[in-house]
Structure formats: C-alpha cells, structure tokens
Amino acid sequence: SDYQQLSYNLNVNLCQGGPLRSRSLMKDSYTPDVFQKATIDPRHWHGRTINELGRWFEKYFLAVNVQKAMKEKYG
C-alpha cells in the first residue's frame, strides 16, 4: 500500500492527469471470492517450511561472515 501511494504520487507529479485510483491487474482479473477463499499459511512458504528457510539463511550468513574474516586476515 505504501508502494502504491508512492507510485500514485509519482505518476501525478510527473505525468499530469494521472489516474485517480491505481488498479491492480491481478485484482481486476479475478472475482472477489477468489481472494476470500485463499488462505495464507505462514508455516509453508512457496514449498519450503519456515525452518528450512531459517537454516538456509543461517548457513548463508555464516559463509558471508567467514568470507569477510578471511579477507580481513589474509587480505
């Protein structure tokens, strides 16, 4: 919603005569009942569970920190 407001303000300021209300192609493409039926499961995110993502990020940041330490020590 903040991005939509920013986009709207930029369009109004840069392109005079901008739309009064921004519209979403996704919302225009589907009927309102589709969004009401959709359930968001916070434990399952795009085929991965939160625990798997957490472990991946831990490994990633550990590798980044090791890389930084190696650069500082050996140049």
XYZ file of N, CA and C in Angstrom:
225
model
N 0.818 -1.186 0.000
C 0.000 0.000 0.000
C 0.864 1.253 0.000
N 2.006 1.225 0.701
C 2.915 2.374 0.662
C 3.491 2.552 -0.736
N 3.816 1.420 -1.391
C 4.359 1.491 -2.742
C 3.308 2.017 -3.726
N 2.059 1.612 -3.535
C 1.000 2.111 -4.414
C 0.819 3.609 -4.232
N 0.885 4.076 -2.990
C 0.740 5.504 -2.726
C 1.907 6.269 -3.334
N 3.125 5.741 -3.182
C 4.299 6.381 -3.771
C 4.188 6.408 -5.291
N 3.763 5.280 -5.875
C 3.594 5.204 -7.326
C 2.550 6.207 -7.803
N 1.465 6.291 -7.069
C 0.412 7.232 -7.436
C 0.938 8.665 -7.389
N 1.660 9.009 -6.312
C 2.184 10.367 -6.176
C 3.179 10.692 -7.277
N 4.048 9.735 -7.625
C 4.998 9.964 -8.716
C 4.279 10.171 -10.044
N 3.267 9.347 -10.297
C 2.517 9.495 -11.550
C 1.816 10.836 -11.628
N 1.250 11.280 -10.517
C 0.532 12.550 -10.517
C 1.507 13.707 -10.717
N 2.682 13.632 -10.067
C 3.640 14.726 -10.154
C 4.368 14.750 -11.494
N 4.720 13.574 -12.019
C 5.484 13.529 -13.264
C 4.593 13.565 -14.499
N 3.494 12.861 -14.444
C 2.587 12.767 -15.591
C 1.263 13.410 -15.184
N 1.117 14.661 -15.474
C -0.097 15.365 -15.066
C -1.321 14.665 -15.648
N -2.353 14.602 -14.857
C -3.568 13.936 -15.302
C -3.541 12.441 -15.051
N -2.840 12.033 -14.010
C -2.741 10.612 -13.669
C -4.066 10.065 -13.205
N -4.180 8.750 -13.087
C -5.444 8.137 -12.671
C -5.787 8.532 -11.237
N -7.064 8.593 -10.944
C -7.494 8.951 -9.597
C -7.258 7.808 -8.621
N -7.288 6.581 -9.128
C -7.085 5.420 -8.267
C -6.250 4.397 -9.027
N -5.206 3.872 -8.389
C -4.407 2.853 -9.064
C -5.161 1.533 -9.041
N -4.965 0.733 -10.073
C -5.664 -0.546 -10.179
C -4.658 -1.662 -10.337
N -5.021 -2.822 -9.864
C -4.162 -3.988 -9.946
C -4.719 -4.940 -10.997
N -3.839 -5.396 -11.904
C -4.271 -6.333 -12.946
C -4.745 -7.635 -12.313
N -4.063 -8.090 -11.232
C -4.468 -9.330 -10.587
C -5.870 -9.195 -9.987
N -6.136 -8.076 -9.318
C -7.452 -7.894 -8.715
C -8.526 -7.732 -9.788
N -8.166 -7.127 -10.916
C -9.134 -6.975 -12.000
C -9.408 -8.300 -12.703
N -8.435 -9.240 -12.655
C -8.556 -10.496 -13.387
C -9.414 -11.530 -12.667
N -9.481 -11.460 -11.348
C -10.197 -12.461 -10.570
C -11.398 -11.839 -9.872
N -12.379 -12.686 -9.574
C -13.553 -12.220 -8.828
C -13.194 -12.141 -7.339
N -13.908 -11.323 -6.563
C -13.556 -11.153 -5.139
C -13.583 -12.445 -4.325
N -14.407 -13.425 -4.695
C -14.469 -14.660 -3.903
C -13.172 -15.448 -3.961
N -12.370 -15.291 -5.022
C -11.097 -15.998 -5.117
C -10.175 -15.547 -3.994
N -10.143 -14.253 -3.702
C -9.274 -13.738 -2.653
C -9.794 -14.098 -1.272
N -11.110 -14.217 -1.123
C -11.664 -14.588 0.172
C -11.390 -16.054 0.481
N -11.388 -16.913 -0.547
C -11.138 -18.343 -0.339
C -9.660 -18.641 -0.104
N -8.776 -17.782 -0.603
C -7.339 -18.031 -0.484
C -6.919 -17.949 0.976
N -6.202 -18.965 1.420
C -5.708 -18.967 2.789
C -4.193 -18.857 2.752
N -3.653 -18.098 3.666
C -2.207 -17.930 3.750
C -1.713 -18.745 4.929
N -0.826 -19.664 4.651
C -0.263 -20.496 5.698
C 1.147 -19.999 5.995
N 1.359 -19.338 7.138
C 2.685 -18.790 7.421
C 3.749 -19.863 7.650
N 3.351 -21.099 7.928
C 4.330 -22.162 8.151
C 4.831 -22.771 6.842
N 4.145 -22.507 5.743
C 4.519 -23.090 4.458
C 4.646 -21.960 3.440
N 5.854 -21.738 2.966
C 6.111 -20.587 2.109
C 6.724 -21.058 0.801
N 5.962 -21.066 -0.256
C 6.416 -21.462 -1.594
C 7.136 -22.810 -1.588
N 6.530 -23.791 -0.959
C 7.100 -25.125 -0.982
C 8.161 -25.368 0.072
N 8.493 -24.355 0.846
C 9.502 -24.531 1.892
C 8.907 -24.150 3.234
N 9.306 -24.862 4.260
C 8.820 -24.504 5.594
C 9.709 -23.406 6.164
N 9.222 -22.726 7.179
C 9.972 -21.633 7.797
C 11.304 -22.141 8.352
N 11.304 -23.348 8.921
C 12.541 -23.893 9.487
C 13.606 -24.088 8.416
N 13.213 -24.577 7.244
C 14.176 -24.780 6.157
C 14.762 -23.447 5.708
N 13.916 -22.437 5.581
C 14.411 -21.124 5.180
C 15.354 -20.553 6.231
N 15.007 -20.739 7.502
C 15.872 -20.255 8.578
C 17.239 -20.904 8.533
N 17.268 -22.223 8.324
C 18.549 -22.922 8.244
C 19.350 -22.450 7.040
N 18.701 -22.208 5.904
C 19.402 -21.743 4.721
C 20.043 -20.385 4.987
N 19.288 -19.459 5.601
C 19.831 -18.134 5.882
C 20.968 -18.197 6.896
N 20.861 -19.079 7.899
C 21.956 -19.231 8.861
C 23.229 -19.661 8.150
N 23.131 -20.654 7.267
C 24.303 -21.122 6.528
C 24.849 -20.022 5.627
N 23.964 -19.295 4.974
C 24.386 -18.236 4.049
C 25.157 -17.147 4.799
N 24.601 -16.660 5.911
C 25.268 -15.584 6.635
C 26.533 -16.064 7.334
N 26.582 -17.322 7.738
C 27.811 -17.880 8.280
C 28.897 -17.869 7.206
N 28.553 -18.282 5.995
C 29.516 -18.275 4.898
C 29.980 -16.852 4.578
N 29.060 -15.890 4.612
C 29.431 -14.492 4.342
C 30.386 -13.988 5.415
N 30.100 -14.299 6.682
C 30.964 -13.853 7.775
C 32.344 -14.500 7.701
N 32.402 -15.773 7.336
C 33.683 -16.450 7.178
C 34.474 -15.803 6.050
N 33.811 -15.486 4.966
C 34.463 -14.863 3.832
C 35.038 -13.489 4.227
N 34.285 -12.709 4.993
C 34.771 -11.409 5.449
C 35.990 -11.563 6.371
N 35.908 -12.539 7.274
C 37.025 -12.764 8.202
C 38.268 -13.185 7.444
N 38.122 -14.024 6.429
C 39.273 -14.457 5.628
C 39.889 -13.265 4.883
N 39.041 -12.383 4.357
C 39.560 -11.209 3.660
C 40.335 -10.305 4.609
N 39.789 -10.109 5.828
C 40.475 -9.246 6.797
C 41.813 -9.851 7.240
N 41.829 -11.177 7.415
C 43.043 -11.821 7.917
C 44.118 -11.937 6.836
N 43.718 -12.365 5.640
C 44.696 -12.644 4.594
C 44.722 -11.608 3.489
N 43.790 -10.669 3.511
C 43.787 -9.607 2.501
C 43.186 -10.051 1.281
